Short mmCIF file of C-alpha atoms in Angstrom, two decimals:
data_model
loop_
_atom_site.label_atom_id
_atom_site.label_comp_id
_atom_site.label_asym_id
_atom_site.label_seq_id
_atom_site.Cartn_x
_atom_site.Cartn_y
_atom_site.Cartn_z
CA UNK A 1 99.60 102.43 88.84
CA UNK A 2 96.44 100.45 89.01
CA UNK A 3 94.94 102.75 91.57
CA UNK A 4 94.62 105.34 88.84
CA UNK A 5 93.01 102.78 86.61
CA UNK A 6 90.41 101.42 88.95
CA UNK A 7 89.13 104.73 89.82
CA UNK A 8 87.53 104.74 86.22
CA UNK A 9 85.26 102.05 87.21
CA UNK A 10 82.15 102.49 89.62
CA UNK A 11 81.30 99.73 91.85
CA UNK A 12 77.55 100.10 91.73
CA UNK A 13 77.59 100.48 87.98
CA UNK A 14 79.74 97.41 87.52
CA UNK A 15 77.17 95.43 89.72
CA UNK A 16 74.30 96.68 87.72
CA UNK A 17 76.04 95.76 84.27
CA UNK A 18 76.72 92.20 85.48
CA UNK A 19 73.04 91.64 86.66
CA UNK A 20 71.68 93.04 83.35
CA UNK A 21 73.51 90.26 81.22
CA UNK A 22 71.26 88.17 79.10
CA UNK A 23 71.33 84.73 77.48
CA UNK A 24 72.55 86.46 74.32
CA UNK A 25 75.55 87.97 76.14
CA UNK A 26 76.33 84.56 77.47
CA UNK A 27 76.17 82.78 74.17
CA UNK A 28 78.21 85.57 72.49
CA UNK A 29 80.92 85.07 75.19
CA UNK A 30 81.09 81.39 74.77
CA UNK A 31 81.33 81.74 71.13
CA UNK A 32 84.47 84.02 71.07
CA UNK A 33 88.18 82.89 70.90
CA UNK A 34 89.32 85.79 73.26
CA UNK A 35 86.85 87.23 75.77
CA UNK A 36 86.95 90.82 77.15
CA UNK A 37 85.80 92.18 80.45
CA UNK A 38 82.30 92.65 79.24
CA UNK A 39 82.20 88.87 78.29
CA UNK A 40 83.64 87.92 81.74
CA UNK A 41 80.71 89.73 83.36
CA UNK A 42 78.30 87.79 81.16
CA UNK A 43 79.89 84.40 82.18
CA UNK A 44 79.59 85.17 85.93
CA UNK A 45 76.19 86.67 85.77
CA UNK A 46 72.99 84.77 86.91
CA UNK A 47 72.18 84.44 83.32
CA UNK A 48 74.98 82.04 82.66
CA UNK A 49 73.92 79.57 85.43
CA UNK A 50 71.93 77.58 82.79
CA UNK A 51 75.07 77.32 80.63
CA UNK A 52 77.33 75.80 83.45
CA UNK A 53 77.86 72.43 81.74
CA UNK A 54 78.90 74.08 78.44
CA UNK A 55 81.30 76.34 80.38
CA UNK A 56 82.86 73.46 82.23
CA UNK A 57 83.55 71.68 78.90
CA UNK A 58 85.17 74.82 77.30
CA UNK A 59 87.18 75.27 80.53
CA UNK A 60 88.47 71.81 80.50
CA UNK A 61 89.38 72.03 76.94
CA UNK A 62 91.28 75.41 77.24
CA UNK A 63 92.95 74.05 80.57
CA UNK A 64 94.02 70.81 78.82
CA UNK A 65 95.50 72.81 75.70
CA UNK A 66 97.50 74.99 77.86
CA UNK A 67 98.48 72.93 81.06
CA UNK A 68 97.82 69.27 80.05
CA UNK A 69 96.63 67.01 82.59
CA UNK A 70 98.81 68.50 85.43
CA UNK A 71 98.21 69.89 88.78
CA UNK A 72 101.14 71.82 90.41
CA UNK A 73 101.65 71.15 94.08
CA UNK A 74 102.77 73.50 96.88
CA UNK A 75 102.67 73.93 100.59
CA UNK A 76 102.35 77.06 102.79
CA UNK A 77 104.75 77.62 105.65
CA UNK A 78 103.66 80.06 108.32
CA UNK A 79 106.68 81.42 110.25
CA UNK A 80 104.93 84.20 112.19
CA UNK A 81 101.49 85.01 113.39
CA UNK A 82 102.40 88.45 114.77
CA UNK A 83 100.15 91.19 113.10
CA UNK A 84 99.86 94.86 113.43
CA UNK A 85 96.47 94.87 111.46
CA UNK A 86 92.92 95.00 112.87
CA UNK A 87 91.11 92.90 110.03
CA UNK A 88 87.79 92.05 111.45
CA UNK A 89 87.56 88.68 109.80
CA UNK A 90 91.12 87.31 110.69
CA UNK A 91 92.27 85.31 113.60
CA UNK A 92 95.65 87.07 113.58
CA UNK A 93 94.19 90.64 114.24
CA UNK A 94 96.18 92.74 116.67
CA UNK A 95 93.48 92.90 119.35
CA UNK A 96 93.10 89.11 119.61
CA UNK A 97 94.60 88.23 122.94
CA UNK A 98 96.70 85.23 121.87
CA UNK A 99 100.25 84.09 122.10
CA UNK A 100 102.21 85.39 119.15
CA UNK A 101 104.77 83.19 117.53
CA UNK A 102 107.86 84.38 115.42
CA UNK A 103 109.88 81.15 114.51
CA UNK A 104 113.64 81.16 114.99
CA UNK A 105 116.10 80.01 112.29
CA UNK A 106 116.27 76.57 113.91
CA UNK A 107 112.57 76.32 114.03
CA UNK A 108 112.07 77.45 110.44
CA UNK A 109 114.53 74.87 109.26
CA UNK A 110 112.62 72.22 111.40
CA UNK A 111 109.51 73.17 109.36
CA UNK A 112 111.37 72.89 106.03
CA UNK A 113 112.57 69.36 107.14
CA UNK A 114 109.23 68.16 108.42
CA UNK A 115 107.62 69.17 105.15
CA UNK A 116 110.27 67.18 103.07
CA UNK A 117 109.11 64.10 105.10
CA UNK A 118 105.56 64.64 103.94
CA UNK A 119 106.21 64.31 100.32
CA UNK A 120 108.39 65.37 97.51
CA UNK A 121 107.37 69.21 97.62
CA UNK A 122 109.65 71.65 95.92
CA UNK A 123 107.44 74.65 95.93
CA UNK A 124 106.58 76.50 99.22
CA UNK A 125 104.79 79.59 100.19
CA UNK A 126 106.22 81.48 103.19
CA UNK A 127 103.69 83.44 105.00
CA UNK A 128 103.74 85.86 107.89
CA UNK A 129 101.36 88.07 109.61
CA UNK A 130 101.98 91.79 108.82
CA UNK A 131 104.16 93.22 111.50
CA UNK A 132 107.38 94.66 110.05
CA UNK A 133 108.82 95.07 113.65
CA UNK A 134 109.20 91.40 114.02
CA UNK A 135 108.64 89.92 110.60
CA UNK A 136 110.90 92.38 108.66
CA UNK A 137 112.13 92.20 105.00
CA UNK A 138 115.40 90.87 106.54
CA UNK A 139 113.58 88.31 108.42
CA UNK A 140 111.81 87.01 105.36
CA UNK A 141 114.80 87.18 103.28
CA UNK A 142 116.66 85.03 105.80
CA UNK A 143 113.85 82.35 105.74
CA UNK A 144 114.18 82.13 101.89
CA UNK A 145 117.98 81.67 102.33
CA UNK A 146 117.29 78.92 104.74
CA UNK A 147 114.87 77.26 102.24
CA UNK A 148 117.23 77.00 99.44
CA UNK A 149 118.90 73.58 100.34
CA UNK A 150 115.28 72.19 100.42
CA UNK A 151 113.22 73.82 97.87
CA UNK A 152 113.66 75.48 94.44
CA UNK A 153 110.48 77.51 94.02
CA UNK A 154 110.26 79.98 96.77
CA UNK A 155 107.13 82.37 97.07
CA UNK A 156 105.91 84.54 99.79
CA UNK A 157 102.63 85.91 101.12
CA UNK A 158 103.60 88.67 103.25
CA UNK A 159 102.77 92.46 103.90
CA UNK A 160 103.01 94.68 100.70
CA UNK A 161 106.55 95.89 100.14
CA UNK A 162 108.30 98.51 98.24
CA UNK A 163 109.92 97.87 94.90
CA UNK A 164 113.36 97.88 96.41
CA UNK A 165 112.37 95.39 99.05
CA UNK A 166 110.93 93.05 96.37
CA UNK A 167 114.15 93.24 94.50
CA UNK A 168 116.07 92.45 97.73
CA UNK A 169 113.92 89.32 98.25
CA UNK A 170 114.55 88.35 94.66
CA UNK A 171 118.30 88.46 95.41
CA UNK A 172 117.51 85.98 98.30
CA UNK A 173 115.75 83.39 96.07
CA UNK A 174 112.39 84.70 95.77
CA UNK A 175 110.34 83.52 92.69
CA UNK A 176 106.75 84.58 93.27
CA UNK A 177 104.53 86.77 95.55
CA UNK A 178 100.99 86.07 96.57
CA UNK A 179 98.78 88.97 97.75
CA UNK A 180 95.15 89.30 98.31
CA UNK A 181 93.48 92.63 97.68
CA UNK A 182 90.53 91.12 99.80
CA UNK A 183 88.13 93.50 98.15
CA UNK A 184 88.26 96.15 95.53
CA UNK A 185 85.33 98.14 97.05
CA UNK A 186 87.38 101.07 98.31
CA UNK A 187 84.23 102.71 99.88
CA UNK A 188 83.89 99.68 102.41
CA UNK A 189 87.49 98.59 102.53
CA UNK A 190 88.19 100.33 105.93
CA UNK A 191 85.10 98.73 107.46
CA UNK A 192 87.20 95.43 107.25
CA UNK A 193 90.65 96.81 107.76
CA UNK A 194 90.15 99.82 110.20
CA UNK A 195 93.60 100.12 111.53
CA UNK A 196 97.13 99.07 110.84
CA UNK A 197 99.25 98.99 107.63
CA UNK A 198 96.65 97.20 105.72
CA UNK A 199 94.08 99.86 106.06
CA UNK A 200 95.88 101.81 103.32
CA UNK A 201 93.86 100.61 100.27
CA UNK A 202 96.01 102.55 97.81
CA UNK A 203 99.25 101.11 98.98
CA UNK A 204 97.91 97.62 98.93
CA UNK A 205 96.28 97.81 95.53
CA UNK A 206 99.43 99.41 93.97
CA UNK A 207 101.50 96.68 95.45
CA UNK A 208 101.09 94.52 92.37
CA UNK A 209 102.60 97.23 90.36
CA UNK A 210 105.60 97.39 92.59
CA UNK A 211 106.05 93.53 92.27
CA UNK A 212 105.86 93.94 88.55
CA UNK A 213 108.51 96.80 88.47
CA UNK A 214 110.77 94.59 90.68
CA UNK A 215 110.70 91.81 88.05
CA UNK A 216 109.01 89.24 90.34
CA UNK A 217 108.65 86.09 88.18
CA UNK A 218 105.01 85.10 89.30
CA UNK A 219 102.31 87.14 90.90
CA UNK A 220 99.29 85.71 92.79
CA UNK A 221 96.09 87.69 92.99
CA UNK A 222 92.75 87.26 94.62
CA UNK A 223 89.87 88.54 96.48
CA UNK A 224 88.28 87.16 99.92
CA UNK A 225 84.94 85.77 98.94
CA UNK A 226 82.43 86.86 101.55
CA UNK A 227 83.17 90.49 102.21
CA UNK A 228 81.53 92.04 99.14
CA UNK A 229 79.30 90.93 96.20
CA UNK A 230 81.47 88.22 94.60
CA UNK A 231 80.73 88.97 90.98
CA UNK A 232 81.54 92.48 91.37
CA UNK A 233 84.82 91.84 93.22
CA UNK A 234 85.75 89.11 90.66
CA UNK A 235 85.18 91.63 87.88
CA UNK A 236 87.46 94.10 89.54
CA UNK A 237 89.94 91.29 89.88
CA UNK A 238 89.75 90.38 86.10
CA UNK A 239 90.21 94.03 85.17
CA UNK A 240 93.34 94.05 87.50
CA UNK A 241 94.64 90.87 85.97
CA UNK A 242 94.25 92.19 82.38
CA UNK A 243 95.94 95.58 83.33
CA UNK A 244 98.87 93.65 84.92
CA UNK A 245 99.30 91.33 81.96
CA UNK A 246 99.44 94.18 79.48
CA UNK A 247 101.79 96.20 81.79
CA UNK A 248 104.05 93.52 83.11
CA UNK A 249 103.93 91.17 80.24
CA UNK A 250 106.84 89.06 81.15
CA UNK A 251 105.49 88.09 84.43
CA UNK A 252 103.12 84.92 85.10
CA UNK A 253 100.02 85.25 87.11
CA UNK A 254 97.86 83.21 89.40
CA UNK A 255 94.46 83.70 90.83
CA UNK A 256 92.71 82.31 93.86
CA UNK A 257 89.16 82.64 95.28
CA UNK A 258 89.19 81.70 98.95
CA UNK A 259 85.65 81.47 100.54
CA UNK A 260 85.06 82.57 104.09
CA UNK A 261 83.21 80.21 106.29
CA UNK A 262 80.33 81.13 108.55
CA UNK A 263 81.86 81.56 112.09
CA UNK A 264 80.57 79.16 114.91
CA UNK A 265 81.61 81.34 117.78
CA UNK A 266 79.85 84.59 117.18
CA UNK A 267 82.82 85.97 115.13
CA UNK A 268 82.76 87.82 111.85
CA UNK A 269 80.11 86.30 109.49
CA UNK A 270 80.40 86.64 105.87
CA UNK A 271 78.23 89.20 104.13
CA UNK A 272 77.77 86.96 101.08
CA UNK A 273 77.97 83.13 100.78
CA UNK A 274 79.18 81.60 97.60
CA UNK A 275 77.85 78.06 96.82
CA UNK A 276 79.96 75.35 95.22
CA UNK A 277 78.14 75.74 92.07
CA UNK A 278 79.04 79.62 91.95
CA UNK A 279 82.64 78.79 92.80
CA UNK A 280 82.64 76.49 89.71
CA UNK A 281 80.90 79.20 87.53
CA UNK A 282 83.65 81.76 88.57
CA UNK A 283 86.50 79.25 88.04
CA UNK A 284 85.16 78.28 84.46
CA UNK A 285 84.59 82.02 83.56
CA UNK A 286 88.14 82.93 84.64
CA UNK A 287 89.63 80.16 82.56
CA UNK A 288 87.53 81.18 79.53
CA UNK A 289 88.54 84.80 80.09
CA UNK A 290 92.16 84.01 80.47
CA UNK A 291 93.64 80.86 79.02
CA UNK A 292 97.07 81.22 80.62
CA UNK A 293 96.34 82.31 84.19
CA UNK A 294 97.26 79.68 86.88
CA UNK A 295 94.07 78.91 88.98
CA UNK A 296 94.70 77.82 92.59
CA UNK A 297 92.58 76.00 95.15
CA UNK A 298 93.83 75.66 98.65
CA UNK A 299 92.82 73.40 101.46
CA UNK A 300 90.11 75.85 102.57
CA UNK A 301 88.06 73.80 100.02
CA UNK A 302 86.81 70.24 100.71
CA UNK A 303 88.38 67.13 99.07
CA UNK A 304 85.26 66.73 97.06
CA UNK A 305 85.35 70.31 95.51
CA UNK A 306 89.00 70.01 94.75
CA UNK A 307 88.78 66.63 93.14
CA UNK A 308 85.88 67.62 90.93
CA UNK A 309 87.52 70.78 89.83
CA UNK A 310 90.86 69.33 89.21
CA UNK A 311 89.89 68.21 85.86
CA UNK A 312 87.95 71.45 84.77
CA UNK A 313 90.09 74.41 85.17
CA UNK A 314 92.20 74.22 88.49
CA UNK A 315 96.01 74.00 87.95
CA UNK A 316 97.44 74.34 91.32
CA UNK A 317 96.82 72.93 94.76
CA UNK A 318 98.11 72.89 98.22
CA UNK A 319 98.19 69.79 100.38
CA UNK A 320 98.48 68.73 103.96
CA UNK A 321 98.57 72.36 104.86
CA UNK A 322 99.08 73.86 108.27
CA UNK A 323 98.05 77.54 108.89
CA UNK A 324 99.90 77.94 112.29
CA UNK A 325 103.49 78.82 112.78
CA UNK A 326 105.52 75.60 113.48
CA UNK A 327 102.58 73.47 112.51
CA UNK A 328 104.55 70.89 110.66
CA UNK A 329 107.21 70.08 113.37
CA UNK A 330 104.98 70.86 116.26
CA UNK A 331 101.27 70.83 115.42
CA UNK A 332 98.77 72.86 117.34
CA UNK A 333 101.30 74.85 119.36
CA UNK A 334 100.02 78.29 117.83
CA UNK A 335 96.76 79.71 116.78
CA UNK A 336 96.04 78.91 113.12
CA UNK A 337 94.94 81.58 110.69
CA UNK A 338 91.91 79.44 109.48
CA UNK A 339 90.89 75.74 109.63
CA UNK A 340 91.32 73.76 106.64
CA UNK A 341 88.68 71.55 104.95
CA UNK A 342 90.72 69.13 102.96
CA UNK A 343 92.78 67.37 105.60
CA UNK A 344 94.03 64.49 103.45
CA UNK A 345 97.79 63.76 103.47
CA UNK A 346 99.95 64.97 100.44
CA UNK A 347 100.26 61.52 99.23
CA UNK A 348 96.50 60.84 99.52
CA UNK A 349 95.89 63.93 97.47
CA UNK A 350 98.33 62.93 94.86
CA UNK A 351 96.78 59.39 94.67
CA UNK A 352 93.28 60.91 94.31
CA UNK A 353 94.68 63.25 91.44
CA UNK A 354 96.14 60.06 89.63
CA UNK A 355 93.00 58.12 90.03
CA UNK A 356 91.03 60.83 87.89
CA UNK A 357 93.75 60.83 85.34
CA UNK A 358 95.78 63.89 86.65
CA UNK A 359 99.46 64.14 87.17
CA UNK A 360 100.64 65.94 90.41
CA UNK A 361 103.71 67.98 89.54
CA UNK A 362 105.98 68.51 92.53
CA UNK A 363 108.75 70.47 90.71
CA UNK A 364 108.09 73.07 88.16
CA UNK A 365 111.07 75.46 88.74
CA UNK A 366 114.74 75.12 89.09
CA UNK A 367 117.16 77.63 90.79
CA UNK A 368 119.34 77.53 87.67
CA UNK A 369 116.55 79.58 85.96
CA UNK A 370 117.51 82.36 88.40
CA UNK A 371 121.00 82.54 87.09
CA UNK A 372 119.71 82.60 83.47
CA UNK A 373 117.48 85.66 84.27
CA UNK A 374 120.53 87.35 85.85
CA UNK A 375 122.48 86.65 82.60
CA UNK A 376 119.71 88.08 80.48
CA UNK A 377 119.58 91.21 82.57
CA UNK A 378 123.43 91.70 82.27
CA UNK A 379 123.05 91.58 78.32
#
């Protein structure tokens, strides 16, 4: 399990190692065919800032070689905002006095039908708050079953589950799981997650192993930029990604780097603020470090940032997202988890991608692949 692996690495020592990188370290990393963790630290270090254009060119080259000029499109679907956690930065936290929404089967179907009217989406990400009493594994599984007539690529972002529960969801049509560790700094983790199931650092960080053991086809990973030093968290993420790829080598992987915004109402303020330039640096570094990983940008980012990065390393994007349950069929009836920055329609995003020479891909998975996987397992 990765918890045993990450205990080998001291947080402060990792930070010091990153900050001590030199121009020579950066140039050495840029000249290698395959980078290791030490090279990744050099590429995200302050020393690499002056090499950003060179990193961008290399990132574009590697992305084109592996993914062509394509951007895979998906859309998130929130089906519940009920949560048992007390994450200090999240609008869904249990102490927030708000109306909680848990969509019925009819309302879930209405969301799917509304999404099909926005564009030819075939990939969805089903999300819930972390409250197993109302958003149980059975409830999530039923949402996946209801999605099958509308979409082929079914992914979830829900509470960390057991291996058996992930296997159960696979039987319901699950193709991928997204889970954010938020931060790998175990010492400070409970400051941000003081109560609820999410306060268990070890259970969460080992959740990715359980996904791998369950044979989940694609696993999405990430940290929340703004809690701790982004360079150290990104290095721990890179270590985790490399561990997963070696241990569960049949699985595909994606990464995401969502940035917190400064609150305007006296709420939780980010401890660190990542600039657009630093986000680009991290994206380029991740592509140079891992040529095959899918790099995803959500509508948290502005249209300008997403359009600029679409040719330089990003390979997946969401579009026309709502972050409140029922938001597609009945917008603004429930509290959203966060406000989006890119508010273009799906068709406008697609047109913008085509204008810069990129091809939006709406379908990259077919349900018949699931039967092929079962046949292989039987053999």
